[in-house]
Every structure is written in C-alpha cells, then in structure tokens.
Short mmCIF file of C-alpha atoms in Angstrom, two decimals:
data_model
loop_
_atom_site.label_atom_id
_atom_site.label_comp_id
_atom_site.label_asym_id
_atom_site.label_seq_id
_atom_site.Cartn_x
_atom_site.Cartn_y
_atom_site.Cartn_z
CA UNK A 299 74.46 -29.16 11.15
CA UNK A 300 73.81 -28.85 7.53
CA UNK A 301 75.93 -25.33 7.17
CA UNK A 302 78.49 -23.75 9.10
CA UNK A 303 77.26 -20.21 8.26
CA UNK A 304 73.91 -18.95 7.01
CA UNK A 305 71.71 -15.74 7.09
CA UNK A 306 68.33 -14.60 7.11
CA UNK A 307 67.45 -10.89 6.88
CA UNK A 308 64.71 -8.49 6.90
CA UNK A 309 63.46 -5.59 8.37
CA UNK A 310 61.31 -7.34 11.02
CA UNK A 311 58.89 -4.03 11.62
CA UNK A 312 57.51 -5.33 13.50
CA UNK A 313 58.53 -8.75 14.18
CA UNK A 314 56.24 -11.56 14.78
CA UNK A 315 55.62 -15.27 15.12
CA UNK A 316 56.44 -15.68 11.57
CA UNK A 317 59.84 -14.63 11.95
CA UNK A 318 60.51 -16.70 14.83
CA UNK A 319 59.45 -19.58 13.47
CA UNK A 320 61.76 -19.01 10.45
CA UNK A 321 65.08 -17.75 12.94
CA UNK A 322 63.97 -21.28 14.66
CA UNK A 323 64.59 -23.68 11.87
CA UNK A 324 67.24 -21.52 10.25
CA UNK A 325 68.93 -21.76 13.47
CA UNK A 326 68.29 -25.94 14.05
CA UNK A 327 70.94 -25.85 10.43
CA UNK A 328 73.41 -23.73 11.24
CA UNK A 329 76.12 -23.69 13.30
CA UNK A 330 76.14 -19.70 12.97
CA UNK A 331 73.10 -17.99 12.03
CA UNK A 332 73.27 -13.73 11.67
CA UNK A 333 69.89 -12.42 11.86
CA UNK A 334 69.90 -9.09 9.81
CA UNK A 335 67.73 -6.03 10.71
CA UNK A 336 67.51 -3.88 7.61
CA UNK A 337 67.01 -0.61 9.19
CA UNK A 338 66.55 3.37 8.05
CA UNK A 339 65.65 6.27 9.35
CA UNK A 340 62.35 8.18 8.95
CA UNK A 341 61.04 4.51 7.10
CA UNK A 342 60.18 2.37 10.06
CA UNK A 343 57.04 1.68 11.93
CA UNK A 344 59.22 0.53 14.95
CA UNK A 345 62.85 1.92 15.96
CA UNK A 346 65.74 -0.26 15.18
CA UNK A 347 66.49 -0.75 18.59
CA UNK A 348 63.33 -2.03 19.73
CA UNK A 349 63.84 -4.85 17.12
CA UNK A 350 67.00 -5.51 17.99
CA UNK A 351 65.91 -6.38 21.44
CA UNK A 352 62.41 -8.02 20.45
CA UNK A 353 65.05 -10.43 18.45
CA UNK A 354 67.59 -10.37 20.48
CA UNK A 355 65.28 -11.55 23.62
CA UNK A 356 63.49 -14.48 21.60
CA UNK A 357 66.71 -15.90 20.79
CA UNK A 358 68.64 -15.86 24.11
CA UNK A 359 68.01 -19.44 24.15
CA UNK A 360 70.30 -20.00 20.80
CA UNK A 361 73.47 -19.39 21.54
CA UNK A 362 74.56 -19.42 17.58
CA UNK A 363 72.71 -16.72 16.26
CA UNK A 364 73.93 -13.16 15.91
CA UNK A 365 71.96 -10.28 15.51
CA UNK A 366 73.29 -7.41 13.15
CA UNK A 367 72.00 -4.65 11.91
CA UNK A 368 72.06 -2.80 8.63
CA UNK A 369 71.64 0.72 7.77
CA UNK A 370 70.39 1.33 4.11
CA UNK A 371 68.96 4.79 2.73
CA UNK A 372 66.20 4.32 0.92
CA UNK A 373 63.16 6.43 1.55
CA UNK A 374 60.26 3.96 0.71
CA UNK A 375 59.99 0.72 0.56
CA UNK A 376 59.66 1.12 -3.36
CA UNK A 377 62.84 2.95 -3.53
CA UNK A 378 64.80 0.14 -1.73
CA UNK A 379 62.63 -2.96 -4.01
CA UNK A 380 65.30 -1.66 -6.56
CA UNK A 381 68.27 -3.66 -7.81
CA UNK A 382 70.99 -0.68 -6.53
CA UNK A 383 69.70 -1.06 -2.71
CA UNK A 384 69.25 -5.01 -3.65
CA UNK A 385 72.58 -5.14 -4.53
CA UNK A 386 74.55 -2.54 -2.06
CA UNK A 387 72.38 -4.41 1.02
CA UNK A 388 73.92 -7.66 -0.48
CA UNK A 389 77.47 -6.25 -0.07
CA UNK A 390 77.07 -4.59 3.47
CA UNK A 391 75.29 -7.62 4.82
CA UNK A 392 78.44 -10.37 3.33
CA UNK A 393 80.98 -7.51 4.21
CA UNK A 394 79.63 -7.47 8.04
CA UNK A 395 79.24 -10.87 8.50
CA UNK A 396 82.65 -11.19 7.08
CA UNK A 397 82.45 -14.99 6.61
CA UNK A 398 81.52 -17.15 3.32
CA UNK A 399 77.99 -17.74 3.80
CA UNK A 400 76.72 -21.27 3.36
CA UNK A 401 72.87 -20.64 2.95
CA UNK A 402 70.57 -17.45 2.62
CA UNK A 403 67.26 -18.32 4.18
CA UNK A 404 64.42 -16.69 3.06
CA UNK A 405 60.46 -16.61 2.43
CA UNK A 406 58.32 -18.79 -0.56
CA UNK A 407 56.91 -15.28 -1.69
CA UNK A 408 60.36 -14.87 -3.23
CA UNK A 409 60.54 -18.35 -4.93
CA UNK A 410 60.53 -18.10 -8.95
CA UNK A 411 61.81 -14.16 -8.34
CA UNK A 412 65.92 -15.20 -8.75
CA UNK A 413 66.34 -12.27 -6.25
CA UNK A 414 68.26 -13.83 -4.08
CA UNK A 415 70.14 -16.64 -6.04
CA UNK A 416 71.27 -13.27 -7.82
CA UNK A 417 72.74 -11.76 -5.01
CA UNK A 418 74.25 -14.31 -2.91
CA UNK A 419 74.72 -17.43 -5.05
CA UNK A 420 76.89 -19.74 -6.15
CA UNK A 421 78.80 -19.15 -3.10
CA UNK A 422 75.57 -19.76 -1.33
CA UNK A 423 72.61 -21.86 -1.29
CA UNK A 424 69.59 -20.34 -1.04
CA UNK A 425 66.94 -21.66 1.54
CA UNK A 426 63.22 -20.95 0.94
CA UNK A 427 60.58 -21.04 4.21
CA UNK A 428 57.18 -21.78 3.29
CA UNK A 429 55.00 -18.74 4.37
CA UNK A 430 52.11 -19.81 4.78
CA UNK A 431 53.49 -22.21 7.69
CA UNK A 432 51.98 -18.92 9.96
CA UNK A 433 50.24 -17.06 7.45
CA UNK A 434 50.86 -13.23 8.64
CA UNK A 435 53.05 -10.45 7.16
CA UNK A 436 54.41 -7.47 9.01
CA UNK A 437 51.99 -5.21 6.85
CA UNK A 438 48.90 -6.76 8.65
CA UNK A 439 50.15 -6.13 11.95
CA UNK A 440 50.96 -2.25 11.18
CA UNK A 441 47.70 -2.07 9.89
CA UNK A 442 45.81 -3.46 12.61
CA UNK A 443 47.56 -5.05 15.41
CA UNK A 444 44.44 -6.00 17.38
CA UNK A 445 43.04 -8.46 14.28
CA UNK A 446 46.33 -10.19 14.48
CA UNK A 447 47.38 -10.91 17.91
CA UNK A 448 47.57 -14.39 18.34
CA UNK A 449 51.10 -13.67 15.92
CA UNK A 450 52.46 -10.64 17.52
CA UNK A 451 55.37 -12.02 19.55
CA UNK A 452 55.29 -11.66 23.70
CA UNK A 453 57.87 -9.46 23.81
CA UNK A 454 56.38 -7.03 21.46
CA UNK A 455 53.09 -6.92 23.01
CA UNK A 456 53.27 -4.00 25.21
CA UNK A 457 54.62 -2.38 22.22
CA UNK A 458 51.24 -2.75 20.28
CA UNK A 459 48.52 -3.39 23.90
CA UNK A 460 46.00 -0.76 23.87
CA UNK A 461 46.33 1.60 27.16
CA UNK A 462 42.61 2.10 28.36
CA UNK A 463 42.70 4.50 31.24
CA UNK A 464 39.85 5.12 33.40
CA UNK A 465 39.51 8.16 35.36
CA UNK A 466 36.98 10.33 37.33
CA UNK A 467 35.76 11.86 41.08
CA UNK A 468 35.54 9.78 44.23
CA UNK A 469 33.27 6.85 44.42
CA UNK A 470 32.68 6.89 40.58
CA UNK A 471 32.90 3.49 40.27
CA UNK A 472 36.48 3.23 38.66
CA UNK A 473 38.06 0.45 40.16
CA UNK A 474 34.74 -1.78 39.73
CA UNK A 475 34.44 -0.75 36.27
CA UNK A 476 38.29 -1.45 35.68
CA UNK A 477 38.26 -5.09 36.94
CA UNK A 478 34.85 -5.63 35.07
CA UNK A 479 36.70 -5.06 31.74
CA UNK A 480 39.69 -6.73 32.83
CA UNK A 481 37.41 -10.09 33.35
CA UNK A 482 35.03 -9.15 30.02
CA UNK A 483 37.49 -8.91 27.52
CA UNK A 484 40.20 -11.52 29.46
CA UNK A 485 43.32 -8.86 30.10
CA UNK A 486 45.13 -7.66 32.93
CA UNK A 487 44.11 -4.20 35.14
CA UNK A 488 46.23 -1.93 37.23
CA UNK A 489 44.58 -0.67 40.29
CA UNK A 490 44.47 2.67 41.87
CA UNK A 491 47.65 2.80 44.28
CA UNK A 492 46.48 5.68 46.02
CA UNK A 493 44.04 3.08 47.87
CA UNK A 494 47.12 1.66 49.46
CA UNK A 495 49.05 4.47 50.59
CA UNK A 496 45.64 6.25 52.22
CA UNK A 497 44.38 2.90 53.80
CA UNK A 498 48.10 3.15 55.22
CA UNK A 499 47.93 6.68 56.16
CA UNK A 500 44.60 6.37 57.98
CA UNK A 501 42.50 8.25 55.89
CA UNK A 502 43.39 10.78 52.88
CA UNK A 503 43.48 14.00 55.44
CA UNK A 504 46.27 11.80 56.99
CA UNK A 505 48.32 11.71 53.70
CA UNK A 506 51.71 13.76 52.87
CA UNK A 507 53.62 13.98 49.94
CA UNK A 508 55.81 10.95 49.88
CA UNK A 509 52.74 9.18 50.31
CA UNK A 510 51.53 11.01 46.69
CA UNK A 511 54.74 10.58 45.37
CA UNK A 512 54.31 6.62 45.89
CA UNK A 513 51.52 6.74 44.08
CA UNK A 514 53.11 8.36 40.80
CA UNK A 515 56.22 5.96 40.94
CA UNK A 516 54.71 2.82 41.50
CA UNK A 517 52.00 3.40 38.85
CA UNK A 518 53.90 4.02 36.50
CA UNK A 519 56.05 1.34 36.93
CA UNK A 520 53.04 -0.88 37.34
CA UNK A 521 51.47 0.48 33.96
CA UNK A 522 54.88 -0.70 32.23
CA UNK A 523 54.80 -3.49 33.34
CA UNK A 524 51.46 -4.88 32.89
CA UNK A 525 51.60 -4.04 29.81
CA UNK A 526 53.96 -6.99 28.87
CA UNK A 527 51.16 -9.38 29.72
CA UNK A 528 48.47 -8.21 28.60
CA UNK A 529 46.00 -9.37 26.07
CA UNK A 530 45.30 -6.49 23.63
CA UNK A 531 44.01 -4.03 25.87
CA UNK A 532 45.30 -2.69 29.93
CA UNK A 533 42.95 -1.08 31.94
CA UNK A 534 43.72 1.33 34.65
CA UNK A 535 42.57 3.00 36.97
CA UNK A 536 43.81 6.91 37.88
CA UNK A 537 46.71 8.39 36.90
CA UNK A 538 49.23 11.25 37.05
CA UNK A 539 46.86 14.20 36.65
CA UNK A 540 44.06 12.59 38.74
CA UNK A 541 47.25 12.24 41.46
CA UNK A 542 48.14 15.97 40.72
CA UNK A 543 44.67 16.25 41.76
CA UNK A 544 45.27 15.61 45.07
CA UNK A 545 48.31 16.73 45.49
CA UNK A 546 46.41 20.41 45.08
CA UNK A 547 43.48 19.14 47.21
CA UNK A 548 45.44 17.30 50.30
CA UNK A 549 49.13 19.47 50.25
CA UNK A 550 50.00 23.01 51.14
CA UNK A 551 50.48 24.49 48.01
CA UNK A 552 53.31 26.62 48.89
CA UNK A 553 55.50 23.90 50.34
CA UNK A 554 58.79 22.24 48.42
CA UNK A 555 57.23 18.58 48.72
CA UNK A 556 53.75 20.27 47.08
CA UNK A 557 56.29 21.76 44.32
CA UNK A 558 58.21 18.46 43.83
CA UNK A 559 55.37 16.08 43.65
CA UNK A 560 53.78 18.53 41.24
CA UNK A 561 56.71 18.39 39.15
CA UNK A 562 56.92 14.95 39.37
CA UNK A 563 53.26 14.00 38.39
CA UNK A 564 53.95 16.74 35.21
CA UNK A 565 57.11 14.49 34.05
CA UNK A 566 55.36 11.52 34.23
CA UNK A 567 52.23 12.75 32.57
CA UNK A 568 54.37 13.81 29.71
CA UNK A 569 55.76 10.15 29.47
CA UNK A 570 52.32 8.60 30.04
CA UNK A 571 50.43 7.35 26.59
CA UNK A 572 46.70 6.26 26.77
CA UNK A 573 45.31 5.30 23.77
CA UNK A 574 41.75 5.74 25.40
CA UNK A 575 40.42 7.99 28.36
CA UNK A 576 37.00 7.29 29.58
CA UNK A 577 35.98 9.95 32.43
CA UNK A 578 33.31 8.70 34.69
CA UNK A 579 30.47 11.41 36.08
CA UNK A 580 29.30 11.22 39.67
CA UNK A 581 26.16 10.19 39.02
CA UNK A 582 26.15 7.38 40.63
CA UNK A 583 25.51 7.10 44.79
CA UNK A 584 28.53 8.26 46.83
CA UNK A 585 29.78 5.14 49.28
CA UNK A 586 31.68 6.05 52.04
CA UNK A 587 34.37 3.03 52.95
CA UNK A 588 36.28 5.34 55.24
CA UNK A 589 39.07 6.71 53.27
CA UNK A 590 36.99 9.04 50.82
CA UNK A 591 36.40 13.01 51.46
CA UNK A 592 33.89 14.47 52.88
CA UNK A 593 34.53 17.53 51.74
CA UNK A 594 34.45 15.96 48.20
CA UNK A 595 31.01 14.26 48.41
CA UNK A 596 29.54 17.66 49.85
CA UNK A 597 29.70 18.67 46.11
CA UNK A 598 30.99 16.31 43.91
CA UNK A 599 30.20 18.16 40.82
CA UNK A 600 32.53 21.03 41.63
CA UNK A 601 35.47 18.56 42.64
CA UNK A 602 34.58 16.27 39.16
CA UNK A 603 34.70 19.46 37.36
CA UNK A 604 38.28 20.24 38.64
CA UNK A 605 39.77 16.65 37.39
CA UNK A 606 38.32 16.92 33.87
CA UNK A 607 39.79 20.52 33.50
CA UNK A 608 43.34 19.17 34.15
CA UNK A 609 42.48 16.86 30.84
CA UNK A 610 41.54 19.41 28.74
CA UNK A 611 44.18 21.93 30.31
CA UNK A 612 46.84 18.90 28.90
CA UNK A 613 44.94 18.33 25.60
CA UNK A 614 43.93 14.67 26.91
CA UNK A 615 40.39 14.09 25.11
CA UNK A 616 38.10 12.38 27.33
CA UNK A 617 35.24 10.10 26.45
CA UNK A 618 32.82 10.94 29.19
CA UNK A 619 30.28 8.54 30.55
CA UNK A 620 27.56 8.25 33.07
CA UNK A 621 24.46 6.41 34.24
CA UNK A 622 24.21 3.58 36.29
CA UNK A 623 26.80 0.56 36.59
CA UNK A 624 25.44 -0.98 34.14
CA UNK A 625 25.03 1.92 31.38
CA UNK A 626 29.08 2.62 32.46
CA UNK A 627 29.96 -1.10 31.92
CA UNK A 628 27.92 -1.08 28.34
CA UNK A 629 29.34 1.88 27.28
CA UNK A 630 32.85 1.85 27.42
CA UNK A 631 32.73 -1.62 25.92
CA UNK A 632 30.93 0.10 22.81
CA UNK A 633 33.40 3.57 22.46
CA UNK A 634 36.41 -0.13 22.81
CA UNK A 635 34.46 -1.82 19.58
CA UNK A 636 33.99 1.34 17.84
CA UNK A 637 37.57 2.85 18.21
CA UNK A 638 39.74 -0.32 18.30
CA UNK A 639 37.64 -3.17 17.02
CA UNK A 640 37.50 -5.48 20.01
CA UNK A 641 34.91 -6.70 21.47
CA UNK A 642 34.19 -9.63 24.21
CA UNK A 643 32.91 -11.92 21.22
CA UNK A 644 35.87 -13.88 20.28
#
C-alpha cells in the first residue's frame, strides 16, 4: 500500500459509477480509506441515508474503507463553494477521522484550483482522479436519470426506475400489454397476483379476504423488489385500488375482514408511487378463461367506470387508452417517449 490513511469525500447525490470507480482505486492504495458523505438538510436530491447504504453496499467487498458522514449547513451549493464551509468541512472531516491523513483523493476538475492542497496539505498529499475516466457528474443524473443509466449504480436503480402501472376492467388486456412492454423496451414486469389466488380459489365468487389480502402484500413486496433489477422502467399490472376494487365487489361490506383489507389496500396505496398510470377501456372483446365475472362482462362499462373513480377519488391522474391491441401497445409506448424520453430505439 502506498498510504496508511487517505480520504475521498463528496456529497455523492446521487452516487454513481464514477464514484465507484474512484472509492475502487483509492481503496487498491490505502490501507484505510474513509469515504465522506457531505450531507445537509433541505439541500439534497437523495437522503443521507440512502447514500450511506448505496456506498456502504458497493463496498462490502473492501474491508478497509469506512464510510462517515458529515453534516455541514449551507443552504446552496453556492453558499457551501465558499472558503468558511471549505475550511470548517476540512476540520470536521480530519477531526472525525481522527488520524493523520496520508492522501486526499479527489477529481481532475479541481486540478490547477489549490483547493484542496489548501486545506489538507503538507500533512497530506493530494491525489487527483481523472474524470473523464467515466465521464458523468451527479448533476446529469438529477437532471435526467433515464439519459444516463448505463452510470447509475445497481443499487441505486430502483431509486431512479420509472414505475409504469397499468390498470383497468376485466379482460382489458393488462397483463398482455404489461409483458409486451416488458419485452419492447428490455425491463422486468410484475404480474397481477390476484390471478393466482382466484385460479387457487376456484373462481373469483370463491375468493375471501385473506385471499385479497395476499394480493396487496405480495404485490407490494413484488413491486419493491423488481424494481432493483430493472432497466429504467417496471411495468405492472393492478394494484391496491384496483384490489380495493374487489374487495367492494367480492366481500360483505359490513364484515371485519371487508374493513381490514380495506384498510390495508388504503395504507399501501398511500405508500405506493407510480410515476405513470395508463387505464385501459373495455373496448376490446371480453374472453372468458374461467376465473373472470360474469356479472362484470354483463356491463363492463359500469364496472370500468367504478375503478377509474377510485383514481380520481385518490388524485391518481390516469392516462386513458383504448382501441385495439395494437392501438394500446402503440400508445402507451408514445405517452413513455413523450413523458420520460425512452423509447425502444436504443
């Protein structure tokens, strides 16, 4: 090892491949490296603790780096490019790591400054990263993650992957037009779990309330985790009010299970976050594969009606589609390239 103790620091908001690759070769010359998150309140894109464990997760594999963060007060990032917060972050940082510090790594865009050979030398040397080794900055991924994905790091992904939910009546066409997208655009899908627990039921006049209850755990959980592996965009298919749906439609709406699986599919609507909502209209032909209502394809319209008005009821705007497969398919892909500029052409 070249030094026994060195540093590199930033605010890492949001972290991304960059970074890594600097932590990486600060880390191969150390035998203690302290990674410092520069952190305030009100100022950040990201919380300070989801960068602490976006760090602290890419690093597991080095055992000699240390993570430590740093509170400073500055309001703007022009208030704290000043020499006071400069100079007070200097102090903090060599007072926490409480060791002389052998090397201060940091990027070329600060070579020719004297910033840091200000602050930190001669007691230090000061280590310069060339940055255009991965030629990103943090300010290009606030500004527009989805232009900039190949250098936002794995375990932020879910973090910045767009949530594309896909909702509607009874044959619709939802779970075909889910796992269409999920090929076209090369990302992952979640699938309606109802379809499990009714297929095990025998039939949705079958179902009871744990089996609606299922449905509102495990999708949520699923959601989550999808997310994580995902490239730019999850689809999925039905969620918490389209369950809540049915949990008026199938469940006596006096009973305690009704009342606790309506609560339930409330709580996790309020934690739900779609970045998109495309609402599908029955206008295509109702197929009956031996779970679906009858009752519901006697007038589809009125039962369509009663999903969208739990949107609007919960201020969830709705892009609404119809047509044929096809129109659906072409569609939704245009409202994707219009609101988050992604398209299949890569």
């Amino acid at each position: 090892m070249k030094y026994h103790v060195g540093m590199y620091g930033g605010s890492f908001d949001p972290l991304h491949i960059g970074h890594i690759h600097d932590i990486i070769k600060a880390a191969s010359m150390c035998e203690e490296l302290y990674v410092v998150i520069s952190w305030c309140d009100g100022r950040e894109s990201v919380s300070k603790e989801l960068r602490y464990r976006w760090i602290l997760n890419s690093t597991r594999h080095l055992p000699n780096v240390n993570i430590i963060l740093i509170e400073d007060k500055a309001v703007s990032k022009d208030e704290y490019n000043t020499d006071f917060y400069w100079e007070k972050g200097a102090k903090d940082i060599k007072e926490a790591i409480g060791k002389k510090l052998d090397a201060v790594f940091c990027g070329s865009d600060y070579l020719g400054t004297n910033r840091f050979e200000s602050l930190y030398c001669p007691e230090s040397e000061v280590v310069y990263f060339d940055r255009s080794e991965v030629p990103v900055s943090s300010t290009e991924i606030r500004f527009d993650a989805m232009q900039q994905w190949e250098y936002v790091p794995l375990v932020a992904r879910s973090y910045y992957t767009k949530k594309i939910l896909i909702v509607g009546g009874e044959s619709t066409g939802k779970s075909t037009l889910v796992q269409n997208l999920a090929l076209a655009y090369n990302t992952n899908f979640v699938r309606e779990i109802g379809r499990d627990t009714c297929d095990y039921a025998g039939g949705e006049q079958y179902m009871i309330a744990d089996d609606l209850i299922e449905n509102l755990l495990k999708q949520k959980i699923y959601v989550d985790e999808a997310a994580k592996y995902s490239n730019r965009i999850l689809f999925v298919d039905t969620d918490a009010l389209t369950t809540k749906f049915y949990i008026n439609f199938l469940l006596d709406a006096k009973s305690d299970q009704s009342l606790k699986a309506h609560n339930l599919a409330d709580a996790i609507n309020a934690l739900n976050k779609w970045d998109l909502v495309i609402f599908l209209e029955p206008t295509v032909t109702f197929v009956q594969d031996g779970t679906r209502s009858e009752e519901i394809a006697s007038d589809r319209e009125k039962y369509s009606n009663q999903i969208k008005l739990l949107f609007e009821k919960n201020n969830i705007p709705l892009e609404v589609v119809g047509g044929e497969y096809i129109d659906r398919f072409t569609k939704t892909k245009e409202i994707i390239k219009d609101k988050f500029r992604v398209d299949t052409i890569w």
